[in-house]
Amino acid sequence: MTTPTTLLADAARLQPDLVSLRRTLHAAPEVGLQLPRTQATVLEALAGLGLEVSTGPADSATTGVVAVLRGGAVPPGGERPAVLLRGDMDALPVVEANDLPYASTNGAMHACGHDLHVAGLVGAARLLAEHREELAGDVVLMFQPGEEGFGGAKIMVDEGVLGASGAHPVAAYGVHVAPGPRGVFSTRPGPLMAGSNQLHITVHGAGGHGSRPYVALDPVPALAEVVTALHTMVTRRFDVHDPVVLSVTQLSAGEALNVIPPSATLGATVRTLSAASVERLRVETARVAQGIASAHGCTAEVSFDVQYPVTVNDAGAAATALDVVNGLLGEGRGTVMTDPLMGSEDFSFVLERVPGAFLFLGASPDGVDPATAAWNHSPLVLFDDAVLGDQAAALAAMALHHLAR
């Protein structure tokens, strides 16, 4: 039977190959749902492991990879429970500013660490393949494009990843690297990351000459009032214990300097931790925008769209994940987060349907203070791929725990 000692020794043996894979991916990042080079690299890395590999339906919107590892400890005719492990593969349209020998030079960057997620999941696949005779069930390996705003997880769920093994998963796990003490995993039960929502407001007025605003209906000052009122509304209409973060990040009005435009538009990202907040925001944002626009003699068109739901960890799965990490790596390597993060994650679409947990893994290099380190999505963010062996072993151990003979 696999022990923590043997699993870690196996992971240490794989470490050089995982580092090489991660750096290959880092040097050639791809953005969005179509990642043909990344997909080919993953398929090559999984070759020879005896997996049932699929790249989805012929008309798939993604270049995802789903690999099913069949456990060898299921009695003839017995049930085959499944555990899902996920790694996202896409990069960001960020120009890398790090001086690394494997830095990206193509105008995109793995600035959120998805290159480590892929390499870590490949490592878990290799470890589980070596210990498949202990698995009384199957493992579904979900290599997912399009996490960064494209909803790739939802597409793969809709295309059937949760039924890839023939059984709905009994548990699902994912790991995300972030600045923090190297090798320390953290998570919490319940809401872990916020839901992401998009707000667009267009104020319609009547254009005119910039020297004669009194014969036009200028939408610009109305929109400016909407911006400040939205931020005030969040602090006055929502419970501080069910937080909402609203940030107006886009403003657009006109092109010519001497022309009052007929309309002005804003875009905002809105982060929430409950479904109740989302429904109330639909009402409150429209009320604010339409009320202010009307006071200026204008009208407002409001669009509030849910992008990603709240990432909610199953309490039992979160506790299991931390127990597995601490049992594998030693006490203190798995810690409980006090508060959720207001960033968002499309693994939430999986956790809506499968009890599971998402964990963060600190990956700050030596000499980098996690408290002041560049954060995910920065062109200067740095992650230490020394964590890959522990990442792979932890994912494999979670699957082994659920599917132990």
Coordinates of N, CA, C and O in Angstrom, one line a residue, residues 82-251:
A82 N -15.8 7.7 -9.0 CA -14.8 8.5 -9.7 C -14.5 9.8 -8.8 O -15.3 10.3 -8.1
V83 N -13.2 10.2 -9.0 CA -12.8 11.5 -8.4 C -12.2 12.3 -9.5 O -11.5 11.8 -10.4
L84 N -12.6 13.6 -9.6 CA -12.1 14.5 -10.6 C -11.0 15.4 -10.1 O -11.2 16.0 -9.0
L85 N -9.9 15.5 -10.9 CA -8.9 16.4 -10.6 C -8.7 17.4 -11.7 O -8.7 16.9 -12.9
R86 N -8.6 18.7 -11.5 CA -8.6 19.7 -12.5 C -7.4 20.5 -12.5 O -6.9 20.9 -11.5
G87 N -6.9 20.9 -13.7 CA -5.9 21.9 -13.9 C -6.2 22.7 -15.1 O -6.6 22.2 -16.2
D88 N -6.2 24.0 -15.0 CA -6.5 24.9 -16.1 C -5.2 25.3 -16.8 O -4.1 25.3 -16.3
M89 N -5.3 25.6 -18.1 CA -4.2 25.6 -19.0 C -3.9 26.9 -19.7 O -2.8 27.1 -20.3
D90 N -4.8 27.9 -19.6 CA -4.7 29.1 -20.4 C -3.9 30.2 -19.7 O -3.7 30.2 -18.5
A91 N -3.3 31.1 -20.6 CA -2.5 32.2 -20.1 C -3.3 33.5 -20.2 O -4.5 33.5 -20.5
L92 N -2.6 34.6 -20.0 CA -3.2 35.9 -20.0 C -2.6 36.8 -21.1 O -1.4 36.6 -21.4
P93 N -3.3 37.8 -21.7 CA -2.7 38.7 -22.6 C -1.9 39.7 -21.9 O -2.2 40.9 -22.0
V94 N -0.8 39.3 -21.2 CA 0.1 40.1 -20.4 C 1.5 39.9 -21.0 O 1.9 38.8 -21.3
V95 N 2.2 41.0 -21.2 CA 3.6 41.0 -21.7 C 4.5 40.8 -20.5 O 4.6 41.6 -19.6
E96 N 5.2 39.6 -20.5 CA 6.0 39.3 -19.3 C 7.2 40.2 -19.2 O 7.9 40.6 -20.1
A97 N 7.4 40.6 -17.9 CA 8.5 41.6 -17.6 C 9.6 40.9 -16.8 O 10.5 41.6 -16.3
N98 N 9.6 39.6 -16.6 CA 10.6 38.9 -15.9 C 11.8 38.5 -16.8 O 11.6 38.2 -17.9
D99 N 13.0 38.5 -16.2 CA 14.2 38.1 -16.9 C 14.5 36.7 -16.5 O 15.3 36.4 -15.7
L100 N 13.8 35.8 -17.2 CA 13.9 34.3 -17.0 C 14.4 33.7 -18.2 O 14.1 34.1 -19.3
P101 N 15.2 32.6 -18.1 CA 15.7 32.0 -19.4 C 14.5 31.3 -20.1 O 14.7 31.1 -21.3
Y102 N 13.4 31.1 -19.5 CA 12.2 30.5 -20.2 C 11.1 31.5 -20.2 O 9.9 31.1 -20.4
A103 N 11.3 32.8 -20.1 CA 10.3 33.8 -20.2 C 9.6 33.8 -21.5 O 10.2 33.5 -22.5
S104 N 8.3 34.1 -21.5 CA 7.5 34.2 -22.7 C 7.9 35.4 -23.5 O 8.2 36.5 -22.9
T105 N 7.9 35.3 -24.8 CA 8.2 36.4 -25.7 C 7.2 36.6 -26.7 O 7.4 37.4 -27.7
N106 N 6.0 36.0 -26.6 CA 5.0 36.1 -27.6 C 3.8 37.0 -27.3 O 2.8 37.0 -27.9
G107 N 4.0 37.8 -26.2 CA 3.0 38.8 -25.9 C 1.9 38.3 -24.9 O 1.0 39.0 -24.5
A108 N 2.0 37.0 -24.6 CA 1.1 36.4 -23.5 C 2.0 35.9 -22.4 O 3.2 35.8 -22.5
M109 N 1.3 35.6 -21.3 CA 2.1 35.2 -20.1 C 1.3 34.3 -19.2 O 0.1 34.5 -19.0
H110 N 1.9 33.2 -18.7 CA 1.3 32.5 -17.6 C 1.4 33.2 -16.3 O 2.1 32.8 -15.3
A111 N 0.7 34.4 -16.2 CA 0.8 35.2 -15.1 C -0.1 34.8 -13.9 O -0.1 35.5 -12.9
C112 N -0.8 33.7 -14.1 CA -1.6 33.2 -13.0 C -1.2 31.8 -12.6 O -1.9 31.1 -11.9
G113 N -0.1 31.3 -13.2 CA 0.4 30.0 -12.7 C -0.2 28.8 -13.3 O 0.0 27.7 -12.8
H114 N -1.0 29.0 -14.4 CA -1.6 27.8 -14.9 C -0.6 26.8 -15.5 O -1.0 25.6 -15.7
D115 N 0.5 27.2 -15.9 CA 1.6 26.3 -16.3 C 2.0 25.3 -15.2 O 2.2 24.1 -15.5
L116 N 2.0 25.8 -14.0 CA 2.2 24.9 -12.8 C 1.0 24.0 -12.6 O 1.2 22.8 -12.2
H117 N -0.2 24.5 -12.8 CA -1.4 23.7 -12.6 C -1.3 22.5 -13.6 O -1.6 21.3 -13.2
V118 N -1.0 22.7 -14.8 CA -0.9 21.7 -15.8 C 0.2 20.7 -15.4 O -0.1 19.4 -15.4
A119 N 1.4 21.1 -15.1 CA 2.5 20.2 -14.8 C 2.2 19.4 -13.5 O 2.5 18.2 -13.4
G120 N 1.5 20.1 -12.5 CA 1.2 19.4 -11.3 C 0.2 18.3 -11.6 O 0.3 17.2 -11.0
L121 N -0.8 18.5 -12.4 CA -1.8 17.5 -12.7 C -1.2 16.4 -13.5 O -1.6 15.2 -13.3
V122 N -0.3 16.7 -14.5 CA 0.4 15.6 -15.2 C 1.2 14.8 -14.2 O 1.2 13.5 -14.3
G123 N 1.8 15.4 -13.2 CA 2.5 14.7 -12.2 C 1.6 13.8 -11.4 O 1.9 12.6 -11.1
A124 N 0.4 14.3 -11.0 CA -0.6 13.4 -10.3 C -1.0 12.3 -11.2 O -1.1 11.1 -10.7
A125 N -1.2 12.5 -12.5 CA -1.6 11.4 -13.4 C -0.5 10.3 -13.4 O -0.8 9.1 -13.3
R126 N 0.8 10.7 -13.4 CA 1.8 9.7 -13.5 C 1.9 8.9 -12.2 O 2.2 7.7 -12.1
L127 N 1.8 9.6 -11.0 CA 1.8 9.0 -9.7 C 0.6 8.0 -9.6 O 0.8 6.8 -9.2
L128 N -0.6 8.4 -10.0 CA -1.7 7.5 -9.9 C -1.6 6.3 -10.8 O -2.0 5.2 -10.5
A129 N -1.0 6.5 -12.0 CA -0.8 5.4 -12.9 C 0.1 4.4 -12.3 O -0.1 3.2 -12.6
E130 N 1.1 4.8 -11.6 CA 2.0 3.9 -10.9 C 1.3 3.1 -9.8 O 1.7 2.0 -9.4
H131 N 0.2 3.7 -9.2 CA -0.4 3.1 -8.1 C -1.9 2.7 -8.4 O -2.7 2.6 -7.5
R132 N -2.2 2.5 -9.7 CA -3.6 2.3 -10.1 C -4.2 1.0 -9.5 O -5.4 0.9 -9.3
E133 N -3.3 0.0 -9.1 CA -3.9 -1.2 -8.5 C -4.4 -1.0 -7.2 O -5.1 -1.9 -6.6
E134 N -4.2 0.1 -6.6 CA -4.8 0.5 -5.3 C -6.1 1.2 -5.4 O -6.7 1.5 -4.4
L135 N -6.5 1.6 -6.6 CA -7.6 2.5 -6.8 C -8.9 1.7 -7.0 O -9.0 1.0 -8.0
A136 N -9.8 1.7 -6.1 CA -11.1 1.0 -6.2 C -12.1 1.9 -6.9 O -13.2 2.2 -6.4
G137 N -11.7 2.5 -8.0 CA -12.5 3.4 -8.8 C -11.6 4.1 -9.8 O -10.5 3.7 -10.1
D138 N -12.1 5.2 -10.3 CA -11.5 5.9 -11.5 C -11.2 7.3 -11.1 O -11.8 7.9 -10.3
V139 N -10.2 7.9 -11.8 CA -9.9 9.3 -11.7 C -10.0 10.0 -13.0 O -9.5 9.5 -14.1
V140 N -10.8 11.1 -13.0 CA -11.0 11.9 -14.2 C -10.0 13.1 -14.1 O -10.1 13.8 -13.2
L141 N -9.2 13.2 -15.1 CA -8.2 14.3 -15.2 C -8.7 15.3 -16.2 O -8.8 15.1 -17.4
M142 N -9.0 16.5 -15.7 CA -9.6 17.6 -16.5 C -8.6 18.7 -16.8 O -8.3 19.5 -15.9
F143 N -8.1 18.7 -18.0 CA -7.2 19.8 -18.4 C -8.0 20.8 -19.2 O -8.5 20.5 -20.3
Q144 N -8.2 22.0 -18.6 CA -9.2 22.9 -19.0 C -8.6 24.2 -19.6 O -7.9 24.9 -19.0
P145 N -9.0 24.6 -20.8 CA -8.7 25.9 -21.4 C -9.7 27.0 -20.8 O -10.7 26.6 -20.2
G146 N -9.4 28.2 -21.1 CA -10.4 29.3 -21.0 C -10.9 29.6 -19.6 O -12.0 30.0 -19.4
E147 N -10.0 29.5 -18.6 CA -10.5 29.9 -17.2 C -10.5 31.4 -17.1 O -11.4 31.9 -16.4
E148 N -9.6 32.1 -17.8 CA -9.5 33.5 -17.6 C -10.6 34.3 -18.3 O -10.3 35.0 -19.3
G149 N -11.8 34.1 -17.9 CA -12.9 34.9 -18.4 C -13.7 34.3 -19.5 O -14.6 34.9 -20.0
F150 N -13.3 33.1 -19.9 CA -14.0 32.4 -21.0 C -14.9 31.3 -20.6 O -15.6 30.7 -21.5
G151 N -15.0 31.0 -19.3 CA -15.9 30.0 -18.9 C -15.6 28.6 -19.4 O -16.5 27.8 -19.6
G152 N -14.4 28.3 -19.5 CA -14.0 27.0 -20.1 C -14.5 25.8 -19.3 O -14.9 24.7 -19.8
A153 N -14.6 26.0 -17.9 CA -15.1 24.9 -17.1 C -16.5 24.6 -17.4 O -16.9 23.4 -17.5
K154 N -17.3 25.6 -17.6 CA -18.7 25.4 -17.9 C -18.9 24.7 -19.2 O -19.8 23.8 -19.3
I155 N -18.1 25.1 -20.2 CA -18.2 24.4 -21.5 C -17.9 22.9 -21.3 O -18.6 22.1 -21.9
M156 N -16.8 22.6 -20.6 CA -16.4 21.2 -20.5 C -17.5 20.4 -19.6 O -17.7 19.3 -19.9
V157 N -18.1 21.1 -18.6 CA -19.2 20.5 -17.9 C -20.3 20.2 -18.8 O -20.9 19.1 -18.8
D158 N -20.7 21.2 -19.6 CA -21.8 21.0 -20.6 C -21.5 19.9 -21.6 O -22.4 19.2 -22.1
E159 N -20.2 19.7 -21.9 CA -19.8 18.7 -22.9 C -19.7 17.3 -22.3 O -19.4 16.4 -23.0
G160 N -19.8 17.2 -21.0 CA -19.9 15.9 -20.4 C -18.7 15.4 -19.5 O -18.6 14.3 -19.2
V161 N -17.8 16.4 -19.1 CA -16.6 15.9 -18.4 C -17.0 15.2 -17.1 O -16.3 14.3 -16.7
L162 N -18.1 15.6 -16.5 CA -18.5 15.0 -15.2 C -19.0 13.5 -15.4 O -19.1 12.8 -14.4
G163 N -19.3 13.1 -16.6 CA -19.7 11.8 -16.8 C -18.6 11.0 -17.6 O -18.9 9.9 -18.1
A164 N -17.4 11.5 -17.7 CA -16.4 10.9 -18.6 C -16.0 9.5 -18.2 O -15.7 8.7 -19.1
S165 N -16.1 9.1 -16.9 CA -15.7 7.8 -16.5 C -16.9 6.8 -16.5 O -16.8 5.6 -16.3
G166 N -18.1 7.4 -16.8 CA -19.3 6.6 -16.7 C -20.0 6.7 -15.4 O -21.2 6.2 -15.2
A167 N -19.4 7.4 -14.4 CA -20.1 7.7 -13.1 C -19.8 9.1 -12.7 O -18.8 9.7 -13.0
H168 N -20.8 9.7 -12.1 CA -20.7 11.1 -11.6 C -19.7 11.1 -10.5 O -19.7 10.3 -9.6
P169 N -18.7 12.1 -10.5 CA -17.7 12.1 -9.5 C -18.2 12.2 -8.1 O -19.2 12.9 -7.8
V170 N -17.6 11.5 -7.1 CA -18.0 11.6 -5.7 C -17.2 12.8 -5.1 O -17.6 13.2 -4.0
A171 N -16.2 13.3 -5.7 CA -15.4 14.4 -5.2 C -14.6 15.0 -6.3 O -14.3 14.4 -7.3
A172 N -14.3 16.3 -6.1 CA -13.5 17.0 -7.1 C -12.5 18.0 -6.4 O -12.9 18.6 -5.4
Y173 N -11.3 18.0 -6.9 CA -10.3 18.9 -6.3 C -9.5 19.6 -7.4 O -9.3 19.2 -8.5
G174 N -9.1 20.8 -7.0 CA -8.2 21.6 -7.8 C -7.2 22.4 -6.9 O -7.5 22.7 -5.8
V175 N -6.1 22.8 -7.5 CA -5.1 23.6 -6.8 C -4.7 24.8 -7.6 O -4.5 24.7 -8.8
H176 N -4.5 25.9 -6.9 CA -4.1 27.1 -7.6 C -2.9 27.7 -6.9 O -3.0 28.0 -5.7
V177 N -1.9 28.0 -7.6 CA -0.7 28.6 -7.0 C -0.9 30.1 -6.8 O -1.7 30.7 -7.5
A178 N -0.2 30.7 -5.8 CA -0.4 32.1 -5.5 C 0.9 32.5 -4.7 O 1.6 31.6 -4.1
P179 N 1.2 33.8 -4.6 CA 2.3 34.2 -3.7 C 1.9 33.8 -2.3 O 0.8 33.9 -1.8
G180 N 2.9 33.3 -1.6 CA 2.7 32.8 -0.2 C 3.9 31.9 0.2 O 4.7 31.6 -0.7
P181 N 3.9 31.6 1.5 CA 5.0 30.7 1.9 C 5.1 29.4 1.1 O 4.1 28.7 0.9
R182 N 6.2 29.1 0.5 CA 6.4 28.1 -0.5 C 6.0 26.7 0.1 O 6.4 26.3 1.2
G183 N 5.1 26.0 -0.6 CA 4.7 24.7 -0.2 C 3.6 24.6 0.8 O 3.2 23.5 1.2
V184 N 3.0 25.7 1.2 CA 1.9 25.7 2.2 C 0.6 25.8 1.4 O 0.3 26.7 0.7
F185 N -0.3 24.8 1.7 CA -1.6 24.7 1.1 C -2.6 25.4 2.0 O -2.5 25.3 3.3
S186 N -3.6 26.1 1.5 CA -4.6 26.7 2.3 C -6.0 26.6 1.6 O -6.1 26.7 0.4
T187 N -7.0 26.5 2.4 CA -8.4 26.5 1.9 C -9.3 26.7 3.1 O -8.9 26.9 4.2
R188 N -10.6 26.7 2.8 CA -11.6 26.9 3.9 C -12.9 26.2 3.5 O -13.2 26.1 2.3
P189 N -13.8 25.9 4.4 CA -15.1 25.4 4.1 C -16.0 26.5 3.6 O -15.8 27.7 4.0
G190 N -17.0 26.2 2.8 CA -17.9 27.2 2.4 C -17.4 28.1 1.3 O -16.5 27.7 0.5
P191 N -17.9 29.3 1.2 CA -17.4 30.2 0.1 C -15.9 30.5 0.2 O -15.4 30.9 1.3
L192 N -15.2 30.2 -0.9 CA -13.8 30.4 -0.9 C -13.4 31.6 -1.8 O -12.5 32.3 -1.5
M193 N -14.1 31.7 -2.9 CA -13.8 32.8 -3.8 C -15.1 33.4 -4.3 O -16.2 32.7 -4.4
A194 N -15.1 34.7 -4.7 CA -16.3 35.4 -5.0 C -16.9 35.0 -6.4 O -16.1 34.5 -7.2
G195 N -18.2 35.2 -6.6 CA -18.7 35.1 -7.9 C -18.3 36.4 -8.7 O -18.2 37.4 -8.1
S196 N -18.2 36.2 -10.0 CA -17.8 37.3 -10.8 C -19.0 37.7 -11.7 O -19.6 36.9 -12.3
N197 N -19.3 39.0 -11.7 CA -20.4 39.5 -12.5 C -20.0 40.7 -13.3 O -19.1 41.5 -12.9
Q198 N -20.6 41.0 -14.4 CA -20.2 42.1 -15.3 C -21.4 43.0 -15.4 O -22.5 42.6 -15.7
L199 N -21.1 44.3 -15.2 CA -22.1 45.4 -15.2 C -21.8 46.3 -16.4 O -20.6 46.8 -16.4
H200 N -22.7 46.6 -17.3 CA -22.6 47.6 -18.3 C -23.7 48.5 -18.3 O -24.9 48.1 -18.2
I201 N -23.5 49.8 -18.3 CA -24.5 50.8 -18.3 C -24.2 51.8 -19.4 O -23.1 52.4 -19.5
T202 N -25.2 52.1 -20.2 CA -25.1 53.1 -21.2 C -26.2 54.2 -20.9 O -27.4 53.9 -20.8
V203 N -25.8 55.4 -20.8 CA -26.7 56.6 -20.6 C -26.9 57.2 -22.0 O -25.9 57.6 -22.7
H204 N -28.1 57.3 -22.4 CA -28.5 57.9 -23.6 C -29.0 59.3 -23.5 O -29.9 59.5 -22.6
G205 N -28.4 60.2 -24.2 CA -28.9 61.6 -24.2 C -29.2 62.1 -25.6 O -29.7 61.4 -26.4
A206 N -28.7 63.3 -25.8 CA -28.8 63.9 -27.2 C -27.5 64.7 -27.4 O -27.2 65.5 -26.7
G207 N -26.8 64.3 -28.5 CA -25.6 64.9 -28.8 C -25.7 66.4 -29.3 O -26.8 66.9 -29.6
G208 N -24.6 67.1 -29.4 CA -24.6 68.4 -29.8 C -23.2 69.0 -29.8 O -22.2 68.3 -29.6
H209 N -23.1 70.3 -30.1 CA -21.8 71.0 -30.1 C -21.3 71.2 -28.7 O -22.1 71.6 -27.8
G210 N -20.0 71.0 -28.5 CA -19.4 71.2 -27.2 C -19.6 72.6 -26.6 O -19.5 72.8 -25.4
S211 N -19.8 73.6 -27.5 CA -20.0 75.0 -27.0 C -21.4 75.3 -26.6 O -21.7 76.3 -26.1
R212 N -22.4 74.3 -26.9 CA -23.8 74.6 -26.7 C -24.4 73.4 -25.9 O -25.4 72.8 -26.4
P213 N -23.9 73.1 -24.7 CA -24.5 72.0 -23.9 C -26.0 72.2 -23.6 O -26.7 71.2 -23.3
Y214 N -26.4 73.5 -23.5 CA -27.8 73.8 -23.1 C -28.8 73.4 -24.1 O -30.0 73.3 -23.8
V215 N -28.4 73.1 -25.3 CA -29.4 72.6 -26.3 C -29.2 71.1 -26.6 O -29.7 70.6 -27.6
A216 N -28.3 70.5 -25.8 CA -28.1 69.0 -25.9 C -28.6 68.4 -24.6 O -29.0 69.0 -23.7
L217 N -28.6 67.1 -24.6 CA -28.7 66.3 -23.3 C -27.5 65.5 -23.1 O -27.3 64.5 -23.7
D218 N -26.6 66.1 -22.3 CA -25.2 65.6 -22.2 C -25.2 64.4 -21.3 O -25.5 64.5 -20.1
P219 N -24.9 63.2 -21.8 CA -24.9 62.0 -21.0 C -23.6 61.8 -20.1 O -23.6 61.0 -19.2
V220 N -22.6 62.6 -20.4 CA -21.3 62.4 -19.6 C -21.5 62.8 -18.2 O -21.1 62.0 -17.3
P221 N -22.0 64.0 -17.8 CA -22.1 64.2 -16.3 C -23.0 63.3 -15.6 O -22.8 62.9 -14.5
A222 N -24.1 62.8 -16.4 CA -25.0 61.8 -15.8 C -24.2 60.6 -15.5 O -24.4 60.0 -14.4
L223 N -23.4 60.1 -16.4 CA -22.7 58.9 -16.2 C -21.6 59.0 -15.1 O -21.4 58.1 -14.3
A224 N -21.0 60.2 -15.0 CA -20.1 60.5 -13.9 C -20.7 60.4 -12.6 O -20.2 59.8 -11.6
E225 N -22.0 60.9 -12.5 CA -22.7 60.7 -11.2 C -23.0 59.3 -10.9 O -23.0 58.8 -9.8
V226 N -23.3 58.5 -12.0 CA -23.6 57.1 -11.8 C -22.4 56.3 -11.2 O -22.6 55.5 -10.3
V227 N -21.2 56.7 -11.7 CA -20.0 56.0 -11.2 C -19.9 56.2 -9.7 O -19.7 55.2 -8.9
T228 N -20.0 57.4 -9.2 CA -19.8 57.6 -7.7 C -21.0 57.1 -7.0 O -20.8 56.5 -5.9
A229 N -22.2 57.1 -7.5 CA -23.4 56.6 -6.8 C -23.3 55.1 -6.7 O -23.8 54.6 -5.7
L230 N -22.8 54.4 -7.7 CA -22.7 53.0 -7.6 C -21.8 52.5 -6.4 O -22.1 51.6 -5.7
H231 N -20.6 53.2 -6.3 CA -19.7 52.9 -5.2 C -20.4 53.2 -3.9 O -20.2 52.4 -2.9
T232 N -21.1 54.3 -3.8 CA -21.8 54.6 -2.5 C -22.9 53.6 -2.2 O -23.1 53.2 -1.1
M233 N -23.6 53.2 -3.3 CA -24.7 52.3 -3.1 C -24.3 51.0 -2.5 O -24.9 50.4 -1.6
V234 N -23.1 50.5 -2.9 CA -22.6 49.2 -2.4 C -22.4 49.3 -0.9 O -22.7 48.4 -0.1
T235 N -21.9 50.4 -0.4 CA -21.6 50.6 1.0 C -22.8 50.8 1.9 O -22.8 50.7 3.1
R236 N -23.9 51.3 1.2 CA -25.1 51.6 2.0 C -26.3 50.7 1.8 O -27.2 50.7 2.6
R237 N -26.2 49.8 0.8 CA -27.4 48.9 0.5 C -27.0 47.5 0.8 O -27.9 46.6 0.7
F238 N -25.8 47.2 1.1 CA -25.4 45.8 1.2 C -24.7 45.5 2.6 O -23.9 46.3 3.0
D239 N -25.0 44.4 3.2 CA -24.5 44.0 4.5 C -23.0 43.8 4.4 O -22.5 43.0 3.5
V240 N -22.3 44.4 5.3 CA -20.8 44.3 5.3 C -20.4 42.8 5.5 O -19.3 42.4 5.2
H241 N -21.3 42.0 6.1 CA -20.9 40.6 6.4 C -21.3 39.7 5.2 O -21.0 38.5 5.3
D242 N -21.9 40.3 4.2 CA -22.1 39.6 2.9 C -21.5 40.5 1.8 O -22.2 41.1 1.1
P243 N -20.2 40.6 1.8 CA -19.6 41.7 1.0 C -19.8 41.7 -0.5 O -19.9 40.6 -1.1
V244 N -19.8 42.9 -1.0 CA -19.9 43.1 -2.5 C -18.7 44.0 -2.8 O -18.5 45.0 -2.1
V245 N -18.0 43.7 -3.9 CA -17.0 44.6 -4.4 C -17.3 45.0 -5.8 O -17.5 44.2 -6.7
L246 N -17.5 46.3 -6.0 CA -17.9 46.8 -7.3 C -16.8 47.8 -7.7 O -16.5 48.8 -7.0
S247 N -16.2 47.6 -8.9 CA -15.1 48.5 -9.4 C -15.5 48.8 -10.9 O -15.5 48.0 -11.7
V248 N -15.7 50.1 -11.1 CA -15.9 50.6 -12.5 C -14.5 50.7 -13.1 O -13.6 51.4 -12.6
T249 N -14.3 50.0 -14.2 CA -13.0 49.8 -14.8 C -12.9 50.3 -16.2 O -11.9 50.4 -16.8
Q250 N -14.1 50.7 -16.8 CA -14.1 51.2 -18.2 C -15.1 52.3 -18.3 O -16.2 52.3 -17.7
L251 N -14.7 53.4 -19.0 CA -15.5 54.5 -19.3 C -15.3 54.9 -20.8 O -14.2 54.9 -21.3

